[in-house]
Coordinates of C-alpha atoms in Angstrom, one line a residue:
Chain A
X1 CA 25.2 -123.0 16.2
X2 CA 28.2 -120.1 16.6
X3 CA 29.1 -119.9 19.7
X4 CA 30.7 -116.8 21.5
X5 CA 34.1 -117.3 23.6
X6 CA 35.6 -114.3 24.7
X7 CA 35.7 -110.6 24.1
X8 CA 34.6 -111.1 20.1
X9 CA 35.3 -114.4 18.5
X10 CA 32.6 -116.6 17.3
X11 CA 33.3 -120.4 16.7
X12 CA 31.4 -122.1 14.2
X13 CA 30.8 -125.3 14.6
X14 CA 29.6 -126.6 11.7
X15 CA 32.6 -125.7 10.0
X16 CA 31.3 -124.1 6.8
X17 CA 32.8 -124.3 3.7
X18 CA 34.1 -122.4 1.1
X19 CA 32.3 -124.2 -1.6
X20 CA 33.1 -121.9 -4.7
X21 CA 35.4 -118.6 -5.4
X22 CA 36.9 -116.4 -8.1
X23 CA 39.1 -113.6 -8.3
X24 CA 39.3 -111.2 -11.4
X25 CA 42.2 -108.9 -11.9
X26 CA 43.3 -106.0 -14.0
X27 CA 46.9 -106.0 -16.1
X28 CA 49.0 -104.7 -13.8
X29 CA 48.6 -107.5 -10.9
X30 CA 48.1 -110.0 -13.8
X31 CA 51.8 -109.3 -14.6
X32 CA 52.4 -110.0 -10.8
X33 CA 53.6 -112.9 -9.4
X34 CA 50.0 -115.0 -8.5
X35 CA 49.2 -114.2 -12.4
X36 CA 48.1 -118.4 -12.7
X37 CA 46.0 -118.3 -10.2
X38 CA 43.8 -115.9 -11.0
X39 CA 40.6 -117.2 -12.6
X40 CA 40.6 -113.9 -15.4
X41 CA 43.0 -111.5 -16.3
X42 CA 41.7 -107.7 -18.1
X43 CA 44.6 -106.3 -19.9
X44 CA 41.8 -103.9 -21.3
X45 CA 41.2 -102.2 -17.7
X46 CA 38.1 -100.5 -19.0
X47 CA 36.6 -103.8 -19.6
X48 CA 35.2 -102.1 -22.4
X49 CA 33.2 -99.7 -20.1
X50 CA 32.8 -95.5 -20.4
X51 CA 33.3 -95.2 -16.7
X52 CA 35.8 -96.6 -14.6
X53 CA 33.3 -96.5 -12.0
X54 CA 31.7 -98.7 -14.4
X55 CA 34.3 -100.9 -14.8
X56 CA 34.8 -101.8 -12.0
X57 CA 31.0 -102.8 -11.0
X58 CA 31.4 -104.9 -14.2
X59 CA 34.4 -106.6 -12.7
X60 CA 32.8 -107.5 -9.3
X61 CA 29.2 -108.9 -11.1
X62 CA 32.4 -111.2 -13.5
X63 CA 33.8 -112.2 -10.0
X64 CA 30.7 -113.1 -8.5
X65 CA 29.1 -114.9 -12.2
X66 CA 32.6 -117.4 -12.2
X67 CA 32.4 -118.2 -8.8
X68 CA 28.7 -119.2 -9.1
X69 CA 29.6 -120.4 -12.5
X70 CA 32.5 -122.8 -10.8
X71 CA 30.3 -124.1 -8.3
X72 CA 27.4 -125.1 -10.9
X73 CA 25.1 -122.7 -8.7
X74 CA 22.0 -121.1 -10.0
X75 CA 21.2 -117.0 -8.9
X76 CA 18.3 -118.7 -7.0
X77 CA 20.6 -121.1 -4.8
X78 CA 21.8 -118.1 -3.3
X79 CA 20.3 -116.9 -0.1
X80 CA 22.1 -114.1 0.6
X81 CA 25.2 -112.1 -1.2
X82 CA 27.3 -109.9 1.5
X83 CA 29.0 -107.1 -0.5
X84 CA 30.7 -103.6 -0.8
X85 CA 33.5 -101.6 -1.9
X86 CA 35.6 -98.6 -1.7
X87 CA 33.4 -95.8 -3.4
X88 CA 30.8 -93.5 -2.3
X89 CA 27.8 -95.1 -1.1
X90 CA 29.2 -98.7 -2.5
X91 CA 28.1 -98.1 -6.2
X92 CA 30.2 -101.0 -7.4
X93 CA 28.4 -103.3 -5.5
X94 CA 25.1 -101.8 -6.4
X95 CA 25.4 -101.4 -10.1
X96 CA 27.2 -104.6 -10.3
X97 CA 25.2 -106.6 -9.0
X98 CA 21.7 -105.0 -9.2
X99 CA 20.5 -107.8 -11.7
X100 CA 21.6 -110.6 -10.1
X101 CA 18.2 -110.9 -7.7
X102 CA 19.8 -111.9 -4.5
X103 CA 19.0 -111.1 -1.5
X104 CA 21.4 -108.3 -0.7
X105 CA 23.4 -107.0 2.4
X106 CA 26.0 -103.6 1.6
X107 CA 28.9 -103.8 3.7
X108 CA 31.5 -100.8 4.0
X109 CA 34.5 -102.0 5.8
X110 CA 37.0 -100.7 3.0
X111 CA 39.7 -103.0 2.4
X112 CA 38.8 -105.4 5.3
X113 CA 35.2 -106.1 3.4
X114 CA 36.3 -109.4 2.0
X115 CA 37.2 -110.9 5.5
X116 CA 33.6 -109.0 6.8
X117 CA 31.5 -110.3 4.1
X118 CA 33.1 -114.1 5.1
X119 CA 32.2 -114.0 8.4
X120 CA 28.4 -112.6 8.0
X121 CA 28.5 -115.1 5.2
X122 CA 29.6 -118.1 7.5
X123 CA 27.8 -117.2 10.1
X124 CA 24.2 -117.4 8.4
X125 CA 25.5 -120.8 7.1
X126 CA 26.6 -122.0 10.4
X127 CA 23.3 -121.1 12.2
X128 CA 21.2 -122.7 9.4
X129 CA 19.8 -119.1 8.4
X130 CA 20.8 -119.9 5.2
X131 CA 21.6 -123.0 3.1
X132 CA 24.4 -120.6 0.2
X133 CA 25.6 -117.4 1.1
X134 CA 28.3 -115.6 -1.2
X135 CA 30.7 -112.5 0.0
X136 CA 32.2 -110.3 -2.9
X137 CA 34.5 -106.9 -3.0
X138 CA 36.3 -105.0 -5.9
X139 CA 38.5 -102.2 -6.2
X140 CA 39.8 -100.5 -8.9
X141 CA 42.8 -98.5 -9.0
X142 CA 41.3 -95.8 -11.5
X143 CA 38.0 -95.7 -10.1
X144 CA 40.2 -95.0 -6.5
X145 CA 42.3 -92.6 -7.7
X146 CA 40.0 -89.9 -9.0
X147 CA 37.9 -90.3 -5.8
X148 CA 40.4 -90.2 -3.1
X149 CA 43.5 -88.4 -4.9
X150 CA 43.8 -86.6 -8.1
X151 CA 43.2 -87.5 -11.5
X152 CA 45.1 -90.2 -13.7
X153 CA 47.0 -87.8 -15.9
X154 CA 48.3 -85.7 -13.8
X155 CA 51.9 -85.8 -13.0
X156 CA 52.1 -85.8 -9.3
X157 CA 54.3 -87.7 -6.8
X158 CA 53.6 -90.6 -4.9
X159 CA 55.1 -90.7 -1.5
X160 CA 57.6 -94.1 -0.9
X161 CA 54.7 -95.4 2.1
X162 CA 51.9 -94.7 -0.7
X163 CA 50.3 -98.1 -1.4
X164 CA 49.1 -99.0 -4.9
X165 CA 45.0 -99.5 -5.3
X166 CA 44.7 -103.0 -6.7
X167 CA 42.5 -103.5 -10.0
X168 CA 41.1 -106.7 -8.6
X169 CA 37.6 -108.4 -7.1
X170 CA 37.1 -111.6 -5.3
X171 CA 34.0 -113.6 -4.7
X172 CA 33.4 -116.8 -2.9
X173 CA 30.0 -119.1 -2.0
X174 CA 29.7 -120.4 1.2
X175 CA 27.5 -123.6 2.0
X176 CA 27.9 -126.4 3.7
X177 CA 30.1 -129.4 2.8
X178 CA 32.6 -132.5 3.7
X179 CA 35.0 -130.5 1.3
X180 CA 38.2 -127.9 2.0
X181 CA 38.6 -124.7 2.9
X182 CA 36.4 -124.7 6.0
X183 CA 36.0 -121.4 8.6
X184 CA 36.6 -122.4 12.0
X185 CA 35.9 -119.3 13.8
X186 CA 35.6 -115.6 13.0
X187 CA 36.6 -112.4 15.0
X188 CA 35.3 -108.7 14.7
X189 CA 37.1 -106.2 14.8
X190 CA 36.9 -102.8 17.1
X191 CA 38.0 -99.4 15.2
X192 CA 41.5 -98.5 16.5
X193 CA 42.9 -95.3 16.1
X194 CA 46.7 -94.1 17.1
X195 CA 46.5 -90.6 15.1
X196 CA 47.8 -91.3 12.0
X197 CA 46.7 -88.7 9.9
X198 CA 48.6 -89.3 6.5
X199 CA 46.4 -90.7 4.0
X200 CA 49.5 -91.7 1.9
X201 CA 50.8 -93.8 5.1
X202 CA 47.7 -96.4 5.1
X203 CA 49.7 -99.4 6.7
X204 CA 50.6 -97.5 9.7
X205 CA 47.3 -96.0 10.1
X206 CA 46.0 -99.9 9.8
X207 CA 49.0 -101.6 11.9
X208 CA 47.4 -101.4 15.0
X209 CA 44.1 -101.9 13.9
X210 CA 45.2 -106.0 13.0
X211 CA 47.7 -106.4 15.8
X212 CA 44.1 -105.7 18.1
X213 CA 42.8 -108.0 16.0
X214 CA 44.9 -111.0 16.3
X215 CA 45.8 -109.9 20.0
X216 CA 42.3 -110.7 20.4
X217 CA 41.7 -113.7 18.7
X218 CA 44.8 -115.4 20.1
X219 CA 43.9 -114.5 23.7
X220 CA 39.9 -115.3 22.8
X221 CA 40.5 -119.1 21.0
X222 CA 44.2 -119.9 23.7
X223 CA 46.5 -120.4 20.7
X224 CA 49.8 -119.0 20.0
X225 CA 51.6 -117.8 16.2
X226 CA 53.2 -121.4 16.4
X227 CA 49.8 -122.9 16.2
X228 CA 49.0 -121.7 12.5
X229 CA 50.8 -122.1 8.7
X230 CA 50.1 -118.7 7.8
X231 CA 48.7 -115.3 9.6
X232 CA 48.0 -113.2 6.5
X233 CA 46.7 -109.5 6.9
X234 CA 44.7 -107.4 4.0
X235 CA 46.5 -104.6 2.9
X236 CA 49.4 -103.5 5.4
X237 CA 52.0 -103.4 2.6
X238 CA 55.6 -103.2 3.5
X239 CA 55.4 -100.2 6.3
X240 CA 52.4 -101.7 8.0
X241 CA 53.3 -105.0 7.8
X242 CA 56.8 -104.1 9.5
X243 CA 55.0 -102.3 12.5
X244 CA 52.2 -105.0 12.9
X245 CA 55.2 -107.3 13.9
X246 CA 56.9 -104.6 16.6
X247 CA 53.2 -103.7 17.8
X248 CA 52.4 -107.2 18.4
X249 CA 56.0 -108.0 19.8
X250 CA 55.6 -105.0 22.9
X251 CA 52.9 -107.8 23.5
X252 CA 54.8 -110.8 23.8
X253 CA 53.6 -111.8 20.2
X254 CA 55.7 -113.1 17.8
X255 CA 54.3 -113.7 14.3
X256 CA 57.0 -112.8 12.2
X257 CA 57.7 -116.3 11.3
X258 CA 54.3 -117.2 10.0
X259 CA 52.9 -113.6 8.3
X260 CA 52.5 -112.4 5.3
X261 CA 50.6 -109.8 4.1
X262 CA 48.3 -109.7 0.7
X263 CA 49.9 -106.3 -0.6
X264 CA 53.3 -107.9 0.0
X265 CA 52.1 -111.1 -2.2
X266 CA 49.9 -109.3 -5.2
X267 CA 52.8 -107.3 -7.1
X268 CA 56.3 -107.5 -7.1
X269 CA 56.4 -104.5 -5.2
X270 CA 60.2 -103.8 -6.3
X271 CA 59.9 -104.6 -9.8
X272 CA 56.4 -103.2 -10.4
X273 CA 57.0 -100.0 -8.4
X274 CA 53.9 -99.9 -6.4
X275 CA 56.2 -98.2 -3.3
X276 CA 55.2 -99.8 0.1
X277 CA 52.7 -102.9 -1.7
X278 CA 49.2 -103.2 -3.1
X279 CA 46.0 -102.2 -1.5
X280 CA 41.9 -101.4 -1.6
X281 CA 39.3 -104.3 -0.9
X282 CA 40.0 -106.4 -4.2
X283 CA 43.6 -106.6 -3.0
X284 CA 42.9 -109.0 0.2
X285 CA 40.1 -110.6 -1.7
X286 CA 41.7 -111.5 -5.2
X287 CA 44.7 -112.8 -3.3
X288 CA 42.1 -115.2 -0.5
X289 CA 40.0 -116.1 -3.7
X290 CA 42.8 -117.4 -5.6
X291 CA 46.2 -118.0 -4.2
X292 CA 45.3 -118.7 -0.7
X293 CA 42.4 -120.7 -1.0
X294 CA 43.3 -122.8 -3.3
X295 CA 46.7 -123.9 -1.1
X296 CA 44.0 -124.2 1.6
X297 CA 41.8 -126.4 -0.2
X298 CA 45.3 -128.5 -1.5
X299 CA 46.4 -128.7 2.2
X300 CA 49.6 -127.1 1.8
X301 CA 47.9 -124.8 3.8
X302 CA 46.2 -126.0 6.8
X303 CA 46.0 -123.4 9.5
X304 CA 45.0 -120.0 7.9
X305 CA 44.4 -116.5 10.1
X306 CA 43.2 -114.3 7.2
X307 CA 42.7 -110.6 8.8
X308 CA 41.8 -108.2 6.0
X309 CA 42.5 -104.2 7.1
X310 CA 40.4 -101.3 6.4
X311 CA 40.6 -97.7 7.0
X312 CA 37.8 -96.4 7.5
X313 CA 38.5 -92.3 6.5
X314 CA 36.6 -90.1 4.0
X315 CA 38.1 -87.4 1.6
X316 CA 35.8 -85.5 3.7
X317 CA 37.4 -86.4 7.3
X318 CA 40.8 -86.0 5.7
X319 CA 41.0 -83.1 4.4
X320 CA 39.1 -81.7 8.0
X321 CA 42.7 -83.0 9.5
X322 CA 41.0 -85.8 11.3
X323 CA 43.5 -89.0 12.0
X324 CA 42.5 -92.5 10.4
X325 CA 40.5 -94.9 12.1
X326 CA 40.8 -98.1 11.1
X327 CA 39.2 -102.3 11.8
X328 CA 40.5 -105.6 10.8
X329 CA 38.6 -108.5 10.8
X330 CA 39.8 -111.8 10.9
X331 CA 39.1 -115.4 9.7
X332 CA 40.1 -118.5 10.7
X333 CA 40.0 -121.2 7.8
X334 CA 41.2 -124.2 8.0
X335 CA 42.0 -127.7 5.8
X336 CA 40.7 -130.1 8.2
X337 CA 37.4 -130.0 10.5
X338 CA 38.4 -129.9 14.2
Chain B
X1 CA 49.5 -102.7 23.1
X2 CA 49.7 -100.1 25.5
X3 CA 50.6 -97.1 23.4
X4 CA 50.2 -93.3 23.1
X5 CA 49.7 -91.8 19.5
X6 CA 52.7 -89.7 20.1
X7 CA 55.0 -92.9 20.9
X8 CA 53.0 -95.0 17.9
X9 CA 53.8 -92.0 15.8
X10 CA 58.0 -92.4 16.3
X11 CA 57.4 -95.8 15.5
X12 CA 55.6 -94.7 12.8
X13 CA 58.0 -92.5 11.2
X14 CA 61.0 -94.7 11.9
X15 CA 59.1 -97.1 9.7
X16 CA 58.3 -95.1 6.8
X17 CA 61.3 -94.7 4.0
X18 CA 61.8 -91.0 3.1
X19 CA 61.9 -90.0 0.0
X20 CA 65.6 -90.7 -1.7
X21 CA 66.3 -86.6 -1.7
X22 CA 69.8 -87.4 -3.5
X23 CA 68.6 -88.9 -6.3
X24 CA 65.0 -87.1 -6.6
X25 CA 66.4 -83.5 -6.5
X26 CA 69.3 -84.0 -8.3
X27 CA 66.9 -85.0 -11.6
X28 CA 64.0 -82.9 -10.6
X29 CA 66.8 -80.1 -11.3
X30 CA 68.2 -82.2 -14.2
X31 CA 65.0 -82.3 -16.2
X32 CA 63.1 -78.8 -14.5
X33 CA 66.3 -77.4 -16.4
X34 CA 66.0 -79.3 -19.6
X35 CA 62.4 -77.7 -20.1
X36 CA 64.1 -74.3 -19.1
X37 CA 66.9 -74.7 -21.3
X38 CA 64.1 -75.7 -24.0
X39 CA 62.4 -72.9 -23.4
X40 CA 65.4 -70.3 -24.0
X41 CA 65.8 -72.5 -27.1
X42 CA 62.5 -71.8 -28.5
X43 CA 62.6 -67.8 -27.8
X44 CA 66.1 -67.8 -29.7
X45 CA 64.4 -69.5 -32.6
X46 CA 61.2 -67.4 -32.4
X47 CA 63.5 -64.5 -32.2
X48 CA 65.5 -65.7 -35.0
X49 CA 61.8 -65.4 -36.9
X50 CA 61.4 -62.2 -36.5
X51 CA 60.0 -61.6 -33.5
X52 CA 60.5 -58.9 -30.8
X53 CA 61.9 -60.3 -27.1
X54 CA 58.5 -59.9 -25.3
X55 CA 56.6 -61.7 -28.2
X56 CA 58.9 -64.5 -28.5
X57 CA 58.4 -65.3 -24.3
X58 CA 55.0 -65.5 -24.3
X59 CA 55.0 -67.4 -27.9
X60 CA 57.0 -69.7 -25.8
X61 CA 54.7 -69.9 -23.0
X62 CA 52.2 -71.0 -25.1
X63 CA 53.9 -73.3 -26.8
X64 CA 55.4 -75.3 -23.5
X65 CA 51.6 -75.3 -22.2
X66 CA 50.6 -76.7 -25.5
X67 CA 52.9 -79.4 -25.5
X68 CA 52.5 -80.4 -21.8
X69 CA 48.8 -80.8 -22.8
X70 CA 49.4 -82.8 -25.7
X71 CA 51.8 -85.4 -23.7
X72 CA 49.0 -85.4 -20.8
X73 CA 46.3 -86.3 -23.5
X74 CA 48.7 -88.9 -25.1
X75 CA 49.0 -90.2 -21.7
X76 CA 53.2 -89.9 -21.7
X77 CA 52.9 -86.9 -19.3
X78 CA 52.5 -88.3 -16.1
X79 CA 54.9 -91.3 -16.7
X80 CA 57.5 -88.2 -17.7
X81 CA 56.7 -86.6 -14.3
X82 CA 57.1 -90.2 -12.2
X83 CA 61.0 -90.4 -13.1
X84 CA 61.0 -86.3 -13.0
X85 CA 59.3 -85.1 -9.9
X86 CA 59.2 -81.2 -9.6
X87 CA 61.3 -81.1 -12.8
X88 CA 57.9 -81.2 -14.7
X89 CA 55.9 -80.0 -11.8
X90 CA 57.4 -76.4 -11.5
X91 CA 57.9 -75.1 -14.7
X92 CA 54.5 -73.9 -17.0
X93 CA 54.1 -77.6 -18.3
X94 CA 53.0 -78.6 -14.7
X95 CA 50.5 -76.0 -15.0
X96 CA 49.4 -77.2 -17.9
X97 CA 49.0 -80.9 -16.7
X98 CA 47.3 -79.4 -13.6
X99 CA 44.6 -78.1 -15.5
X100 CA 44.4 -81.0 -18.6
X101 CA 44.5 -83.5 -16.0
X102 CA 41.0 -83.0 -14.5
X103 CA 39.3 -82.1 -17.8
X104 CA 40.1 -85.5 -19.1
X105 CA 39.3 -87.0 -15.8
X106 CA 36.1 -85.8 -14.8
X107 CA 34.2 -85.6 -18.5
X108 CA 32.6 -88.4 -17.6
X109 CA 30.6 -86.4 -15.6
X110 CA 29.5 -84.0 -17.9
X111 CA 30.7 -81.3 -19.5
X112 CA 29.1 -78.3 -17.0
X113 CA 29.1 -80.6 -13.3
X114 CA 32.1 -82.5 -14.6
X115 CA 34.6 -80.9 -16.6
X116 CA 33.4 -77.3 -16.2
X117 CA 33.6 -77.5 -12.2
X118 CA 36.3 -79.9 -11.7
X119 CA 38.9 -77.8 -14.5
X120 CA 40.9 -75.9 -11.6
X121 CA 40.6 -78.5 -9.0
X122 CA 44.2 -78.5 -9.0
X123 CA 45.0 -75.6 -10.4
X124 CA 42.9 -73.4 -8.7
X125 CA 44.2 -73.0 -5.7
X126 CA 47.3 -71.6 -7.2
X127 CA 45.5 -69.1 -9.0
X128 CA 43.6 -68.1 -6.0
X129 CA 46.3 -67.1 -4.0
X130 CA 49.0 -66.3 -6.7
X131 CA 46.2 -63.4 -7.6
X132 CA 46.1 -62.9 -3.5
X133 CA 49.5 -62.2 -3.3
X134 CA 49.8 -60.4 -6.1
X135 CA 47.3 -57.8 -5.1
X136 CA 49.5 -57.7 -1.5
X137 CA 52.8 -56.8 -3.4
X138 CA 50.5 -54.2 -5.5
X139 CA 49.2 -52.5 -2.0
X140 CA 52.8 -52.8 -0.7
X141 CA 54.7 -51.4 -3.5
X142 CA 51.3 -48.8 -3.6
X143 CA 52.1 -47.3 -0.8
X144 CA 56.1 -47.3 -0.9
X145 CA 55.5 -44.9 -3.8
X146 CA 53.1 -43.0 -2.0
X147 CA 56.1 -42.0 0.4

């Protein structure tokens, strides 16, 4: 059974396990530097589709068909899929995985879905509501653009604090199991808002958002930054990543040490120009469902805070003038059960 | 994290790199003038052909938007305009690429709800007011002759 300790952490104390995942990427963050960990690379972005919205369904039902495929587990196995993504009304998740036949829940939680799905995921393993769950996520930077900005072609600017929509989707099954990565505990997240209103600033509109986040969880489970390997965050790229430290430091919090963040660790964010890092939900979740999980389930890894960012605007909200508000969700995952 | 937006916004901003103005501008005027500089090229030549002053401008026009469309359709366009800024931005070609740009994007949607509605997203609002001012300076200069 979970049980609830403080203002919004849950401990699990079953200690499910990650049993299965995958991660599919597009060209670009296969030329990055996690390239060998990723389970496919698509140096055809299209994946062959007429859409881009197609695309990049078809890339989040190939995530989710290689991490049942790695597991050896059957559609039926599956209880329950957790899933969403950036585009109107989720279509990637829809579309993508309309023929699958499990039992599905849509999640919006932008770019912090992956850590979202995880914990729903866990959770319904943990309390014996379900014996396999599975979260998944995708983004795609063409299907992003021509929804939130402007269209591929055209020859506009990107500002330096823009982030760079990964091409990317994670998927992972959840079960119960003697074997590494395991979830310890999970933490929602509240929507924060400071007033950022610049939709090509995403990090600083999510910085606070995480530091509330981990604020919490620390205070909520007694531990301290010295306690874990790694704190990783979603999405907060270079500018975010930067004020998640000072934010968290006016607190008395000092991570800087042991963070990282997945937009930092998915490009070479000098070399490939992507200005301040990667983002979108298949950033977070193609680096957890390659890269870190695997050093998880190795043990180079053993103490993991994995706190995927969202913010949660429309074009619609934008373009009315309204600031960002934004949630981060966190996971604890760990390489040993206690 | 006790924090008002105003004080998260300085630490915002102190954050966030500018743009590098002193490289940016200088090549935005660099390449903006190359196309110019083309441009003059091409009316001398179309002049040399034959034609009158007035002809040979807008023969130029045309041909600038052309070639800004064919570059966006190759695909070359917008990684020109990544290392040129404004230089390909202000001059007709931009134009151009404004209006190219969303009929390649949103086909996929049809041609009437796709391409048909989304062909001035970018441009559009240009047109709107350029023809809005326009009709000001008209009144304006209207009436100065009036007097």
């Amino acid at each position: 059974m979970s049980q609830k300790i403080g203002r919004s952490t849950l401990v699990l104390d079953t200690f499910p396990s990650i049993m299965s995942y995958a991660s599919v990427v597009g060209k670009k963050e296969g030329e990055g530097p996690l390239a060998r960990y990723f389970d496919a690379i698509f140096d055809d972005t299209t994946l062959g589709e007429k859409t881009w919205e197609k695309s990049e369904s078809r890339m989040q039902k190939e995530a989710v068909s290689r991490a049942l495929e790695k597991g050896g587990y059957a559609t039926m196995q599956i209880d329950y899929i957790f899933a969403g993504d950036l585009l109107n009304q989720c279509i990637s998740s829809h579309y993508g995985l309309r023929d699958l036949n499990i039992p599905f829940y849509g999640l919006y939680g932008a770019c912090s879905t992956m850590a979202e799905g995880l914990s729903l995921a866990s959770v319904f393993v943990d309390n014996n509501l379900a014996g396999f769950t599975m979260a998944a996520t995708s983004s795609h930077f063409c299907s992003a653009e021509r929804q939130f900005r402007l269209p591929l072609e055209y020859g506009g600017q990107r500002t330096p604090t823009s982030q760079w929509t990964a091409t990317a989707a994670g998927s992972l099954v959840v079960g119960k199991s003697a074997r590494p990565p395991f979830v310890k505990a999970v933490c929602g997240g509240t929507i924060t808002d400071l007033g950022i209103k610049d939709i090509n600033n995403m990090g600083a509109a999510m910085a606070p958002a995480a530091a509330q986040t981990i604020k919490t969880y620390l205070e909520d489970s007694h531990t301290g930054p010295q306690d874990y390997d790694l704190i990783v965050t979603g999405d907060l790229g270079l500018v975010g990543s930067e004020l998640l430290i000072d934010l968290l430091k006016r607190d008395g919090i000092d991570i800087s040490g042991v963070h990282n963040d997945c937009g930092k660790m998915l490009y070479d964010v000098e070399a490939q120009d992507v200005h301040a890092g990667g983002s979108g939900a298949g950033c977070s979740a193609s680096v957890l469902c390659s890269y870190l999980l695997k050093k998880i389930e190795d043990g180079a890894l053993k103490n993991v805070l994995f706190i995927a960012t969202g913010a949660l605007m429309s074009t619609t909200s934008f373009q009315q003038g309204e600031s960002i508000p934004s949630i981060a969700h966190l996971v604890h995952l760990t390489y040993n059960r206690e | 994290m006790k924090l008002t937006p105003a004080e998260y916004s300085e630490m915002a901003k102190k954050a966030s790199p500018g743009t590098k103005s002193y490289k940016t501008i200088p090549i935005a005027f660099l390449i903006g003038g190359l196309i110019c500089m083309a441009g003059e090229g091409l009316i001398n030549l179309y002049q040399y052909l034959g034609m009158d002053q007035e002809t040979a401008g807008a023969v130029t026009s045309v041909t600038l938007i052309f070639l800004a469309a064919l570059l966006t359709g190759l695909d070359l366009y917008n990684s020109i305009a990544r290392f040129a800024g404004a230089g390909t931005l202000v001059p007709i070609t931009g134009f151009s690429n404004g209006v190219v740009s969303p009929a390649l994007e949103f086909k996929s949607e049809g041609l009437v709800l796709g391409l048909g509605a989304k062909l001035f997203v970018i441009a559009g609002p240009v047109i709107v007011y350029g023809i809005s001012a326009s009709i000001v300076y008209g009144l304006i200069l209207y009436l100065f002759k009036l007097y």
